[in-house]
Coordinates of N, CA and C in Angstrom, one line a residue:
N1 N -14.4 10.1 4.9 CA -13.0 10.3 5.4 C -13.0 10.4 6.9
Y2 N -12.1 9.7 7.5 CA -11.9 9.8 9.0 C -10.4 10.0 9.2
L3 N -10.1 11.1 9.7 CA -8.7 11.5 9.9 C -7.9 11.3 8.6
D4 N -7.0 10.3 8.5 CA -6.3 10.1 7.3 C -6.7 8.8 6.6
L5 N -7.9 8.4 6.8 CA -8.3 7.1 6.2 C -9.6 7.4 5.3
Y6 N -9.5 7.0 4.1 CA -10.7 7.1 3.2 C -11.4 5.7 3.1
L7 N -12.6 5.6 3.5 CA -13.4 4.4 3.4 C -14.6 4.5 2.5
E8 N -14.8 3.5 1.7 CA -15.9 3.5 0.8 C -16.5 2.0 0.7
N9 N -17.8 1.9 0.5 CA -18.4 0.6 0.2 C -18.7 0.5 -1.3
H10 N -18.0 -0.5 -1.9 CA -18.2 -0.7 -3.3 C -19.1 -2.0 -3.4
N11 N -20.4 -1.8 -3.5 CA -21.3 -2.9 -3.6 C -21.0 -4.0 -2.6
G12 N -20.9 -3.6 -1.4 CA -20.7 -4.6 -0.3 C -19.3 -4.9 0.0
I13 N -18.3 -4.4 -0.8 CA -16.9 -4.7 -0.5 C -16.3 -3.4 0.0
L14 N -15.6 -3.5 1.2 CA -15.0 -2.4 1.8 C -13.7 -2.0 1.0
Y15 N -13.6 -0.7 0.7 CA -12.5 -0.2 0.0 C -11.9 0.9 0.9
S16 N -10.5 0.9 1.1 CA -9.9 1.9 1.9 C -8.5 2.3 1.4
R17 N -8.1 3.5 1.7 CA -6.8 4.0 1.3 C -6.4 5.1 2.2
V18 N -5.2 5.6 2.1 CA -4.7 6.8 2.9 C -5.4 8.0 2.2
H19 N -5.8 8.9 3.1 CA -6.4 10.2 2.6 C -5.5 11.3 3.0
H20 N -5.3 12.2 2.0 CA -4.5 13.4 2.3 C -5.4 14.6 2.2
Q21 N -5.3 15.5 3.2 CA -6.1 16.8 3.2 C -5.8 17.6 1.9
H22 N -6.7 18.1 1.2 CA -6.5 18.9 0.0 C -6.0 20.3 0.4
N23 N -6.3 20.8 1.6 CA -5.9 22.1 2.0 C -4.5 22.2 2.6
Q24 N -3.8 21.1 2.7 CA -2.5 21.0 3.2 C -1.5 21.0 2.0
Q25 N -0.3 21.6 2.2 CA 0.7 21.6 1.1 C 1.3 20.2 1.0
P26 N 1.3 19.7 -0.3 CA 1.9 18.4 -0.5 C 3.4 18.3 -0.3
Y27 N 3.9 17.2 0.0 CA 5.3 16.9 0.1 C 6.0 17.7 1.2
T28 N 5.3 17.8 2.3 CA 5.9 18.4 3.5 C 6.1 17.3 4.6
L29 N 7.2 17.4 5.3 CA 7.5 16.5 6.4 C 7.0 17.1 7.7
P30 N 6.7 16.3 8.7 CA 6.3 16.9 10.0 C 7.4 17.7 10.6
Y31 N 7.0 18.6 11.4 CA 8.0 19.5 12.1 C 8.8 18.6 13.1
I32 N 10.1 18.7 13.1 CA 10.9 18.0 14.1 C 11.7 19.1 14.8
S33 N 11.7 19.1 16.1 CA 12.5 20.1 16.9 C 14.0 19.9 16.6
S34 N 14.7 21.0 16.8 CA 16.2 20.9 16.5 C 17.0 20.0 17.4
K35 N 16.4 19.6 18.5 CA 17.0 18.6 19.4 C 17.0 17.2 18.8
G36 N 18.1 16.6 18.9 CA 18.1 15.2 18.4 C 18.5 15.1 16.9
N37 N 18.5 13.9 16.4 CA 18.8 13.6 15.1 C 17.6 13.6 14.2
S38 N 17.4 14.7 13.4 CA 16.2 14.9 12.6 C 16.2 13.8 11.4
I39 N 17.4 13.4 10.9 CA 17.4 12.4 9.9 C 16.9 11.1 10.4
R40 N 17.3 10.7 11.6 CA 16.8 9.5 12.2 C 15.3 9.6 12.4
K41 N 14.8 10.7 12.9 CA 13.4 10.9 13.2 C 12.6 10.9 12.0
H42 N 13.0 11.5 10.9 CA 12.3 11.5 9.6 C 12.4 10.1 9.0
S43 N 13.4 9.4 9.2 CA 13.5 8.0 8.7 C 12.4 7.1 9.5
H44 N 12.3 7.4 10.8 CA 11.2 6.7 11.5 C 9.8 7.1 11.0
W45 N 9.7 8.4 10.6 CA 8.4 8.8 10.1 C 8.1 8.1 8.8
L46 N 9.1 8.0 7.9 CA 8.9 7.3 6.6 C 8.5 5.8 6.8
R47 N 9.2 5.2 7.7 CA 8.9 3.8 8.0 C 7.4 3.6 8.6
S48 N 7.1 4.5 9.5 CA 5.7 4.5 10.1 C 4.7 4.8 9.0
S49 N 5.0 5.7 8.1 CA 4.0 6.0 7.1 C 3.8 4.9 6.1
L50 N 4.9 4.2 5.8 CA 4.8 3.0 4.9 C 4.0 1.9 5.5
L51 N 4.2 1.7 6.8 CA 3.4 0.7 7.5 C 1.9 1.1 7.6
R52 N 1.7 2.4 7.8 CA 0.3 2.9 7.7 C -0.3 2.6 6.4
A53 N 0.4 2.8 5.3 CA -0.1 2.6 3.9 C -0.4 1.1 3.7
I54 N 0.5 0.2 4.3 CA 0.2 -1.2 4.2 C -1.1 -1.6 4.9
R55 N -1.3 -1.0 6.0 CA -2.6 -1.3 6.8 C -3.8 -0.7 6.1
Y56 N -3.7 0.5 5.5 CA -4.9 1.2 5.0 C -5.3 0.8 3.6
C57 N -4.4 0.5 2.8 CA -4.7 0.3 1.3 C -5.2 -1.1 1.0
T58 N -6.4 -1.2 0.4 CA -6.9 -2.5 0.1 C -6.5 -2.9 -1.3
S59 N -5.9 -2.0 -2.1 CA -5.4 -2.4 -3.4 C -3.9 -2.1 -3.5
I60 N -3.2 -2.9 -4.3 CA -1.8 -2.7 -4.5 C -1.5 -1.4 -5.3
E61 N -2.4 -1.0 -6.1 CA -2.3 0.2 -6.9 C -2.3 1.4 -5.9
D62 N -3.2 1.4 -5.0 CA -3.3 2.5 -4.0 C -2.0 2.5 -3.1
F63 N -1.5 1.3 -2.7 CA -0.3 1.3 -1.9 C 0.9 1.8 -2.7
N64 N 1.0 1.5 -4.0 CA 2.1 2.0 -4.8 C 2.0 3.5 -5.0
H65 N 0.8 4.0 -5.1 CA 0.6 5.4 -5.2 C 1.1 6.1 -4.0
E66 N 0.7 5.6 -2.8 CA 1.1 6.2 -1.5 C 2.6 6.1 -1.3
R67 N 3.2 4.9 -1.7 CA 4.6 4.7 -1.5 C 5.4 5.8 -2.4
I68 N 5.0 6.0 -3.6 CA 5.6 7.0 -4.4 C 5.4 8.4 -3.9
Y69 N 4.3 8.7 -3.3 CA 4.0 10.0 -2.7 C 5.0 10.2 -1.5
L70 N 5.1 9.2 -0.7 CA 6.1 9.3 0.5 C 7.5 9.4 0.0
E71 N 7.9 8.7 -1.0 CA 9.3 8.8 -1.5 C 9.5 10.2 -2.1
M72 N 8.6 10.7 -2.8 CA 8.7 12.0 -3.4 C 8.8 13.1 -2.3
T73 N 8.0 12.9 -1.2 CA 8.1 13.8 -0.1 C 9.5 13.8 0.5
Y74 N 10.0 12.6 0.7 CA 11.4 12.4 1.3 C 12.4 13.1 0.4
L75 N 12.3 12.8 -0.9 CA 13.3 13.4 -1.8 C 13.2 14.9 -2.0
A76 N 12.0 15.4 -2.0 CA 11.7 16.9 -2.1 C 12.3 17.7 -0.9
N77 N 12.5 17.0 0.2 CA 13.0 17.6 1.4 C 14.5 17.3 1.6
G78 N 15.2 16.9 0.6 CA 16.6 16.7 0.6 C 17.2 15.4 1.2
Y79 N 16.3 14.5 1.4 CA 16.8 13.2 1.9 C 16.9 12.2 0.8
S80 N 17.7 11.1 1.0 CA 17.8 10.1 0.0 C 17.1 8.9 0.5
I81 N 16.6 8.1 -0.5 CA 15.9 6.9 -0.2 C 16.8 5.7 0.1

């Protein structure tokens, strides 16, 4: 694991996906200061996180798992998709 990337060698084939720290509470959004539009900033976070998942995930199953995780995080914090 390197930062938020999980890398593994599967018999000479590189496998990667997004890694989440197990000691962090799931479904939490990053802190946004009260200045500015937090909805817009969290929308930017969701878009950036989805782009990161596209870059990191070598399988469609892992991408879909990460996409669902991000959508659940967004919904759990009172936002709509």
